[in-house]
Amino acid sequence: MVPGSLPRTLRDNALVDYLVRVPRQSLATLGRAVDLFVEVLGFLIADAIRLRLPMLETLQQTWFLLTVTAFPAVLIALPFGTEISVQVGSIVNQVGANSLAGAASGIAVIQQGAPMAAGLLMGGAAASAIAADLGSRAIREEIDAMRVMGVNPIQRLVVPRFLAIVLISPILCVVIITSAVLAGYVLAVNVNDVVPGSFWQSFGAFATVEDLWFAIIKSIVFGMLIVVIASLRGLEAKGGPRGVADAVNASVVLGFVAIFATNLLTTQVQSMFFPGQVG
């Protein structure tokens, strides 16, 4: 045995403990996230029926989240649209089908690029802001103080942020689609010598209204996942500033994983029940 190393039996036991503990903790976290989502929906429906939705707080959170995500959305969309136009343009020019550049923009941007970019943007900027805000409140014991005063922190704090994410998700998705498609159009027309009419004709033939609705729905689903994960991590933060930083990091990482997994599932469902058609 190498001096300073653990005996093999202890290493094996540590490995077994890790393989058992991590899935158990993951399932427990998933269960708490589902409970939080159900509780948020319950408060949301009850407040909507009683006309007591926290509109002022929702609008404030919507504006705040837009300020931290709208401009980065444009910055993401412009190079994304130009990159697609460059890559597709170099291929279609070789086969003499440069009129299909618009179709590539419609398929790549609307079906996959825009909702994924919106989800990752919310998973980075919005999730960090939500987790940091709620985590700071948790370590200052504001959450416990609200419970002592009979105020439910989920109803007061999480529901407005949930509504705000639902509101900004389609906005970000449409902004990214518009910016990316226009950037790809400008590059295709001025660099790849694509005729403007053929660009929009192929774009309209392959991109449908159903694709746009699916993209918006996917972005909303991604947003709901993000706000639930970030809120859960923020409310459970402990241990001072280090705990807030850990909550922010965990919310971003888990949010990205959830977005990629959900995108894979929704894409399969869409391709199975709503296959693409040339209109």
Coordinates of C-alpha atoms in Angstrom, one line a residue:
M1 CA 0.0 0.0 0.0
V2 CA 1.3 3.5 -0.9
P3 CA 1.9 5.6 2.2
G4 CA -0.9 8.1 2.8
S5 CA -3.4 6.2 0.6
L6 CA -6.6 4.6 1.8
P7 CA -6.9 0.8 2.0
R8 CA -8.7 -0.7 -0.9
T9 CA -11.7 -1.8 1.2
L10 CA -12.2 1.8 2.4
R11 CA -11.9 3.1 -1.2
D12 CA -14.5 0.6 -2.4
N13 CA -16.9 1.5 0.5
A14 CA -16.4 5.2 -0.3
L15 CA -17.2 4.5 -4.0
V16 CA -20.3 2.5 -3.1
D17 CA -21.4 5.2 -0.7
Y18 CA -21.0 7.9 -3.4
L19 CA -22.9 5.8 -6.0
V20 CA -25.8 5.4 -3.6
R21 CA -25.8 8.9 -2.1
V22 CA -25.7 10.9 -5.2
P23 CA -28.7 9.4 -7.0
R24 CA -30.6 9.5 -3.7
Q25 CA -29.8 13.2 -3.3
S26 CA -30.7 13.9 -6.9
L27 CA -34.1 12.2 -6.5
A28 CA -34.7 14.2 -3.3
T29 CA -33.9 17.4 -5.1
L30 CA -36.2 16.5 -8.0
G31 CA -39.0 15.7 -5.6
R32 CA -38.6 19.1 -3.8
A33 CA -38.6 20.9 -7.2
V34 CA -41.8 19.1 -8.2
D35 CA -43.4 20.0 -4.9
L36 CA -42.4 23.7 -5.3
F37 CA -43.8 23.7 -8.9
V38 CA -47.1 22.3 -7.7
E39 CA -47.2 24.8 -4.9
V40 CA -46.5 27.7 -7.2
L41 CA -49.2 26.6 -9.6
G42 CA -51.7 26.2 -6.7
F43 CA -51.0 29.7 -5.5
L44 CA -51.1 31.1 -9.0
I45 CA -54.5 29.5 -9.8
A46 CA -56.0 30.5 -6.4
D47 CA -54.8 34.1 -6.7
A48 CA -56.0 34.3 -10.3
I49 CA -59.5 33.1 -9.3
R50 CA -59.6 35.6 -6.4
L51 CA -58.2 38.4 -8.6
R52 CA -55.3 38.8 -6.2
L53 CA -52.3 38.3 -8.5
P54 CA -49.3 40.3 -7.4
M55 CA -49.2 42.4 -10.5
L56 CA -47.0 45.2 -9.2
E57 CA -44.3 42.8 -8.1
T58 CA -44.7 40.8 -11.3
L59 CA -44.2 43.9 -13.5
Q60 CA -41.1 44.9 -11.5
Q61 CA -39.6 41.5 -11.8
T62 CA -40.5 41.4 -15.5
W63 CA -38.8 44.7 -16.1
F64 CA -35.7 43.7 -14.1
L65 CA -35.3 40.3 -15.9
L66 CA -35.8 42.0 -19.3
T67 CA -33.0 44.5 -18.5
V68 CA -30.6 41.6 -17.8
T69 CA -31.6 39.4 -20.7
A70 CA -32.9 41.5 -23.7
F71 CA -29.7 43.1 -24.8
P72 CA -27.6 39.8 -24.4
A73 CA -30.4 38.1 -26.4
V74 CA -29.6 40.4 -29.4
L75 CA -25.9 39.9 -28.9
I76 CA -26.4 36.1 -29.0
A77 CA -28.8 36.2 -32.0
L78 CA -26.7 38.3 -34.4
P79 CA -23.6 36.0 -34.5
F80 CA -25.9 33.0 -34.4
G81 CA -27.8 34.1 -37.5
T82 CA -24.6 35.0 -39.4
E83 CA -22.9 31.8 -38.5
I84 CA -25.8 29.8 -39.9
S85 CA -25.8 31.9 -43.1
V86 CA -22.1 31.4 -43.6
Q87 CA -22.1 27.7 -42.9
V88 CA -25.1 27.0 -45.0
G89 CA -24.1 29.4 -47.7
S90 CA -20.8 27.7 -48.3
I91 CA -22.6 24.3 -48.7
V92 CA -25.6 25.4 -50.9
N93 CA -23.4 27.4 -53.2
Q94 CA -21.4 24.3 -54.1
V95 CA -24.6 22.5 -55.2
G96 CA -26.1 25.6 -56.8
A97 CA -29.0 25.8 -54.4
N98 CA -28.3 29.1 -52.7
S99 CA -32.0 29.9 -52.7
L100 CA -32.4 27.4 -49.8
A101 CA -30.5 29.7 -47.4
G102 CA -33.8 31.0 -46.1
A103 CA -35.0 27.5 -45.4
A104 CA -31.9 26.8 -43.3
S105 CA -32.6 29.9 -41.3
G106 CA -36.2 28.9 -40.7
I107 CA -35.4 25.4 -39.6
A108 CA -32.3 26.1 -37.6
V109 CA -33.3 29.3 -35.9
I110 CA -37.0 28.8 -35.2
Q111 CA -37.1 25.1 -34.4
Q112 CA -33.9 24.8 -32.3
G113 CA -31.7 27.9 -32.0
A114 CA -34.1 30.5 -30.7
P115 CA -35.8 28.5 -27.8
M116 CA -32.4 27.0 -26.8
A117 CA -30.7 30.4 -26.8
A118 CA -33.6 31.9 -24.8
G119 CA -33.5 29.1 -22.3
L120 CA -29.7 29.2 -21.8
L121 CA -29.9 33.0 -21.5
M122 CA -32.5 32.7 -18.8
G123 CA -30.6 29.9 -17.2
G124 CA -27.6 32.1 -17.0
A125 CA -28.7 35.7 -16.3
A126 CA -32.2 35.2 -14.9
A127 CA -31.4 32.2 -12.8
S128 CA -28.4 33.9 -11.3
A129 CA -30.4 36.9 -10.4
I130 CA -33.3 34.9 -8.9
A131 CA -31.1 32.6 -6.9
A132 CA -28.9 35.4 -5.6
D133 CA -31.9 37.5 -4.5
L134 CA -33.7 34.6 -2.8
G135 CA -30.4 33.2 -1.4
S136 CA -29.5 36.6 0.1
R137 CA -33.0 36.8 1.7
A138 CA -32.6 33.3 3.1
I139 CA -29.2 33.9 4.8
R140 CA -30.5 37.1 6.3
E141 CA -33.4 35.0 7.7
E142 CA -36.0 37.1 5.9
I143 CA -37.6 33.9 4.6
D144 CA -38.0 32.6 8.2
A145 CA -39.3 36.0 9.4
M146 CA -41.9 35.9 6.7
R147 CA -43.1 32.5 7.8
V148 CA -43.2 33.7 11.4
M149 CA -45.4 36.6 10.3
G150 CA -47.8 34.3 8.5
V151 CA -46.6 35.3 5.0
N152 CA -45.9 32.4 2.6
P153 CA -42.6 33.2 0.9
I154 CA -43.5 31.1 -2.1
Q155 CA -46.7 33.0 -2.7
R156 CA -45.0 36.4 -2.0
L157 CA -41.6 35.9 -3.7
V158 CA -41.7 32.9 -6.1
V159 CA -45.0 33.4 -7.8
P160 CA -44.2 36.9 -9.2
R161 CA -40.9 35.6 -10.5
F162 CA -42.6 32.6 -12.1
L163 CA -45.1 35.0 -13.8
A164 CA -42.3 37.3 -14.9
I165 CA -40.4 34.4 -16.5
V166 CA -43.5 33.2 -18.3
L167 CA -43.9 36.8 -19.7
I168 CA -40.4 37.4 -20.9
S169 CA -39.8 33.9 -22.3
P170 CA -41.8 34.4 -25.6
I171 CA -40.4 38.0 -25.8
L172 CA -36.8 36.7 -25.8
C173 CA -37.7 33.9 -28.2
V174 CA -39.2 36.3 -30.7
V175 CA -36.4 38.8 -30.3
I176 CA -33.8 36.1 -31.0
I177 CA -35.7 34.8 -34.0
T178 CA -36.1 38.2 -35.5
S179 CA -32.5 39.3 -35.0
A180 CA -31.0 36.0 -36.1
V181 CA -33.1 35.7 -39.3
L182 CA -32.5 39.3 -40.3
A183 CA -28.7 38.9 -39.7
G184 CA -28.7 35.8 -41.8
Y185 CA -30.7 37.5 -44.5
V186 CA -28.4 40.5 -44.7
L187 CA -25.3 38.2 -45.0
A188 CA -27.0 35.9 -47.5
V189 CA -28.0 38.7 -49.8
N190 CA -24.8 40.8 -49.6
V191 CA -22.2 38.0 -49.3
N192 CA -23.6 34.9 -50.8
D193 CA -25.6 36.7 -53.6
V194 CA -28.9 35.2 -52.6
V195 CA -31.9 36.8 -54.3
P196 CA -34.1 38.4 -51.5
G197 CA -37.3 36.9 -53.0
S198 CA -35.9 33.4 -53.1
F199 CA -34.6 33.7 -49.5
W200 CA -38.0 34.6 -48.1
Q201 CA -39.8 32.1 -50.4
S202 CA -37.8 29.2 -49.1
F203 CA -38.0 30.6 -45.6
G204 CA -41.8 30.6 -45.8
A205 CA -41.9 27.2 -47.4
F206 CA -40.0 25.5 -44.6
A207 CA -40.8 27.6 -41.5
T208 CA -44.5 27.4 -40.4
V209 CA -46.6 29.1 -37.8
E210 CA -46.7 25.9 -35.9
D211 CA -42.9 26.0 -35.6
L212 CA -43.1 29.5 -34.1
W213 CA -45.7 28.3 -31.6
F214 CA -43.6 25.3 -30.7
A215 CA -40.6 27.6 -30.2
I216 CA -42.5 29.9 -27.9
I217 CA -44.0 27.0 -25.9
K218 CA -40.5 25.5 -25.5
S219 CA -39.1 28.8 -24.3
I220 CA -41.9 29.1 -21.7
V221 CA -41.3 25.5 -20.5
F222 CA -37.6 26.3 -20.2
G223 CA -38.3 29.4 -18.3
M224 CA -40.6 27.6 -15.9
L225 CA -37.9 25.0 -15.3
I226 CA -35.3 27.8 -14.7
V227 CA -37.4 29.7 -12.2
V228 CA -38.3 26.6 -10.2
I229 CA -34.7 25.4 -10.0
A230 CA -33.3 28.9 -9.1
S231 CA -36.0 29.5 -6.5
L232 CA -35.5 26.2 -4.9
R233 CA -31.7 26.7 -4.7
G234 CA -32.1 30.2 -3.4
L235 CA -34.7 29.4 -0.7
E236 CA -32.4 26.5 0.5
A237 CA -29.2 28.6 0.6
K238 CA -27.4 28.5 3.9
G239 CA -23.9 29.2 5.2
G240 CA -23.5 32.9 4.5
P241 CA -22.2 34.4 1.3
R242 CA -20.6 31.1 0.3
G243 CA -24.0 29.5 0.4
V244 CA -25.4 32.1 -1.9
A245 CA -22.6 31.6 -4.4
D246 CA -23.1 27.8 -4.2
A247 CA -26.9 28.3 -4.8
V248 CA -26.2 30.5 -7.9
N249 CA -23.7 28.0 -9.3
A250 CA -26.1 25.1 -8.7
S251 CA -29.0 26.8 -10.2
V252 CA -27.1 27.6 -13.4
V253 CA -25.7 24.1 -13.8
L254 CA -28.9 22.3 -13.1
G255 CA -30.8 24.7 -15.3
F256 CA -28.6 24.1 -18.2
V257 CA -28.9 20.3 -17.8
A258 CA -32.6 20.5 -17.5
I259 CA -32.9 22.6 -20.6
F260 CA -30.8 20.2 -22.7
A261 CA -32.7 17.2 -21.5
T262 CA -36.1 18.9 -22.0
N263 CA -35.2 20.1 -25.4
L264 CA -34.3 16.6 -26.4
L265 CA -37.6 15.3 -25.2
T266 CA -39.7 18.0 -26.8
T267 CA -37.9 17.8 -30.1
Q268 CA -38.6 14.0 -30.2
V269 CA -42.3 14.6 -29.4
Q270 CA -42.6 17.3 -32.0
S271 CA -40.9 15.2 -34.7
M272 CA -43.1 12.2 -33.9
F273 CA -46.5 13.9 -33.8
F274 CA -45.9 17.1 -35.8
P275 CA -43.3 16.2 -38.6
G276 CA -42.0 19.0 -40.7
Q277 CA -43.7 19.7 -44.0
V278 CA -42.8 21.9 -46.9
G279 CA -45.6 24.5 -47.3

